[in-house]
């Protein structure tokens, strides 16, 4: 049972940083998805892939994984790059 611990990235459709401070523990899929012959939807029998746990800190998520013997690896948060630009720069 493997899992990933990461910090949720900011959506391209949002200007603020709401809900980007939480750390997510997400289980990796243990089996490949296959199409349903009747409906054509992709699915699998792996119910752990549907679970996402939220934690306030990375340490809390790591402690949870260690407590329940989950092999988890932490994905580092990419640095935030700000593009400081004035309105007048549009007319240069």
C-alpha positions as protocol buffer text, in pm:
chain_id: "A"
residue {
  index: 1
  type: UNK
  ca { x: 0 y: 0 z: 0 }
}
residue {
  index: 2
  type: UNK
  ca { x: 178 y: 313 z: -123 }
}
residue {
  index: 3
  type: UNK
  ca { x: 74 y: 675 z: -88 }
}
residue {
  index: 4
  type: UNK
  ca { x: 180 y: 1024 z: -188 }
}
residue {
  index: 5
  type: UNK
  ca { x: 193 y: 1325 z: 42 }
}
residue {
  index: 6
  type: UNK
  ca { x: 181 y: 1659 z: -135 }
}
residue {
  index: 7
  type: UNK
  ca { x: 57 y: 2013 z: -99 }
}
residue {
  index: 8
  type: UNK
  ca { x: -237 y: 2097 z: -323 }
}
residue {
  index: 9
  type: UNK
  ca { x: -132 y: 2332 z: -607 }
}
residue {
  index: 10
  type: UNK
  ca { x: -319 y: 2647 z: -691 }
}
residue {
  index: 11
  type: UNK
  ca { x: -570 y: 2602 z: -969 }
}
residue {
  index: 12
  type: UNK
  ca { x: -515 y: 2800 z: -1287 }
}
residue {
  index: 13
  type: UNK
  ca { x: -870 y: 2929 z: -1254 }
}
residue {
  index: 14
  type: UNK
  ca { x: -821 y: 3092 z: -914 }
}
residue {
  index: 15
  type: UNK
  ca { x: -634 y: 3407 z: -829 }
}
residue {
  index: 16
  type: UNK
  ca { x: -603 y: 3348 z: -455 }
}
residue {
  index: 17
  type: UNK
  ca { x: -427 y: 3076 z: -259 }
}
residue {
  index: 18
  type: UNK
  ca { x: -727 y: 2933 z: -74 }
}
residue {
  index: 19
  type: UNK
  ca { x: -694 y: 2568 z: 34 }
}
residue {
  index: 20
  type: UNK
  ca { x: -332 y: 2548 z: -82 }
}
residue {
  index: 21
  type: UNK
  ca { x: -191 y: 2525 z: 272 }
}
residue {
  index: 22
  type: UNK
  ca { x: -332 y: 2176 z: 339 }
}
residue {
  index: 23
  type: UNK
  ca { x: -126 y: 1864 z: 285 }
}
residue {
  index: 24
  type: UNK
  ca { x: -294 y: 1572 z: 107 }
}
residue {
  index: 25
  type: UNK
  ca { x: -227 y: 1202 z: 164 }
}
residue {
  index: 26
  type: UNK
  ca { x: -348 y: 1018 z: -145 }
}
residue {
  index: 27
  type: UNK
  ca { x: -318 y: 645 z: -207 }
}
residue {
  index: 28
  type: UNK
  ca { x: -168 y: 529 z: -534 }
}
residue {
  index: 29
  type: UNK
  ca { x: -370 y: 297 z: -753 }
}
residue {
  index: 30
  type: UNK
  ca { x: -290 y: -70 z: -695 }
}
residue {
  index: 31
  type: UNK
  ca { x: -451 y: -191 z: -1016 }
}
residue {
  index: 32
  type: UNK
  ca { x: -508 y: -40 z: -1358 }
}
residue {
  index: 33
  type: UNK
  ca { x: -846 y: 100 z: -1457 }
}
residue {
  index: 34
  type: UNK
  ca { x: -1041 y: -89 z: -1718 }
}
residue {
  index: 35
  type: UNK
  ca { x: -1343 y: 19 z: -1923 }
}
residue {
  index: 36
  type: UNK
  ca { x: -1683 y: -110 z: -1821 }
}
residue {
  index: 37
  type: UNK
  ca { x: -1829 y: -312 z: -2112 }
}
residue {
  index: 38
  type: UNK
  ca { x: -2182 y: -175 z: -2070 }
}
residue {
  index: 39
  type: UNK
  ca { x: -2129 y: 197 z: -2005 }
}
residue {
  index: 40
  type: UNK
  ca { x: -1770 y: 244 z: -2119 }
}
residue {
  index: 41
  type: UNK
  ca { x: -1669 y: 422 z: -1799 }
}
residue {
  index: 42
  type: UNK
  ca { x: -1322 y: 358 z: -1660 }
}
residue {
  index: 43
  type: UNK
  ca { x: -1316 y: 193 z: -1319 }
}
residue {
  index: 44
  type: UNK
  ca { x: -1141 y: -55 z: -1097 }
}
residue {
  index: 45
  type: UNK
  ca { x: -1198 y: -254 z: -782 }
}
residue {
  index: 46
  type: UNK
  ca { x: -945 y: -43 z: -591 }
}
residue {
  index: 47
  type: UNK
  ca { x: -1140 y: 164 z: -338 }
}
residue {
  index: 48
  type: UNK
  ca { x: -831 y: 323 z: -180 }
}
residue {
  index: 49
  type: UNK
  ca { x: -778 y: 534 z: -491 }
}
residue {
  index: 50
  type: UNK
  ca { x: -1092 y: 730 z: -394 }
}
residue {
  index: 51
  type: UNK
  ca { x: -955 y: 834 z: -54 }
}
residue {
  index: 52
  type: UNK
  ca { x: -786 y: 1170 z: 5 }
}
residue {
  index: 53
  type: UNK
  ca { x: -693 y: 1268 z: 360 }
}
residue {
  index: 54
  type: UNK
  ca { x: -617 y: 1632 z: 447 }
}
residue {
  index: 55
  type: UNK
  ca { x: -367 y: 1739 z: 713 }
}
residue {
  index: 56
  type: UNK
  ca { x: -258 y: 2078 z: 840 }
}
residue {
  index: 57
  type: UNK
  ca { x: 115 y: 1999 z: 819 }
}
residue {
  index: 58
  type: UNK
  ca { x: 346 y: 1763 z: 637 }
}
residue {
  index: 59
  type: UNK
  ca { x: 465 y: 1621 z: 968 }
}
residue {
  index: 60
  type: UNK
  ca { x: 108 y: 1527 z: 1065 }
}
residue {
  index: 61
  type: UNK
  ca { x: 57 y: 1345 z: 735 }
}
residue {
  index: 62
  type: UNK
  ca { x: 389 y: 1164 z: 770 }
}
residue {
  index: 63
  type: UNK
  ca { x: 309 y: 1066 z: 1130 }
}
residue {
  index: 64
  type: UNK
  ca { x: -28 y: 925 z: 1019 }
}
residue {
  index: 65
  type: UNK
  ca { x: 141 y: 721 z: 746 }
}
residue {
  index: 66
  type: UNK
  ca { x: 399 y: 584 z: 991 }
}
residue {
  index: 67
  type: UNK
  ca { x: 133 y: 501 z: 1251 }
}
residue {
  index: 68
  type: UNK
  ca { x: -67 y: 289 z: 1006 }
}
residue {
  index: 69
  type: UNK
  ca { x: 240 y: 143 z: 824 }
}
residue {
  index: 70
  type: UNK
  ca { x: 170 y: 318 z: 493 }
}
residue {
  index: 71
  type: UNK
  ca { x: 471 y: 350 z: 264 }
}
residue {
  index: 72
  type: UNK
  ca { x: 439 y: 718 z: 176 }
}
residue {
  index: 73
  type: UNK
  ca { x: 673 y: 950 z: -8 }
}
residue {
  index: 74
  type: UNK
  ca { x: 658 y: 1328 z: 18 }
}
residue {
  index: 75
  type: UNK
  ca { x: 649 y: 1534 z: -299 }
}
residue {
  index: 76
  type: UNK
  ca { x: 814 y: 1872 z: -239 }
}
residue {
  index: 77
  type: UNK
  ca { x: 617 y: 2187 z: -304 }
}
residue {
  index: 78
  type: UNK
  ca { x: 745 y: 2378 z: -607 }
}
residue {
  index: 79
  type: UNK
  ca { x: 855 y: 2735 z: -533 }
}
residue {
  index: 80
  type: UNK
  ca { x: 606 y: 3010 z: -603 }
}
residue {
  index: 81
  type: UNK
  ca { x: 716 y: 3241 z: -882 }
}
residue {
  index: 82
  type: UNK
  ca { x: 561 y: 3585 z: -889 }
}
residue {
  index: 83
  type: UNK
  ca { x: 558 y: 3786 z: -1206 }
}
residue {
  index: 84
  type: UNK
  ca { x: 554 y: 4143 z: -1081 }
}
residue {
  index: 85
  type: UNK
  ca { x: 417 y: 4357 z: -1360 }
}
residue {
  index: 86
  type: UNK
  ca { x: 267 y: 4704 z: -1381 }
}
residue {
  index: 87
  type: UNK
  ca { x: -27 y: 4794 z: -1601 }
}
residue {
  index: 88
  type: UNK
  ca { x: 193 y: 5033 z: -1797 }
}
residue {
  index: 89
  type: UNK
  ca { x: 411 y: 4741 z: -1911 }
}
residue {
  index: 90
  type: UNK
  ca { x: 129 y: 4635 z: -2145 }
}
residue {
  index: 91
  type: UNK
  ca { x: 193 y: 4944 z: -2361 }
}
residue {
  index: 92
  type: UNK
  ca { x: 571 y: 4926 z: -2400 }
}
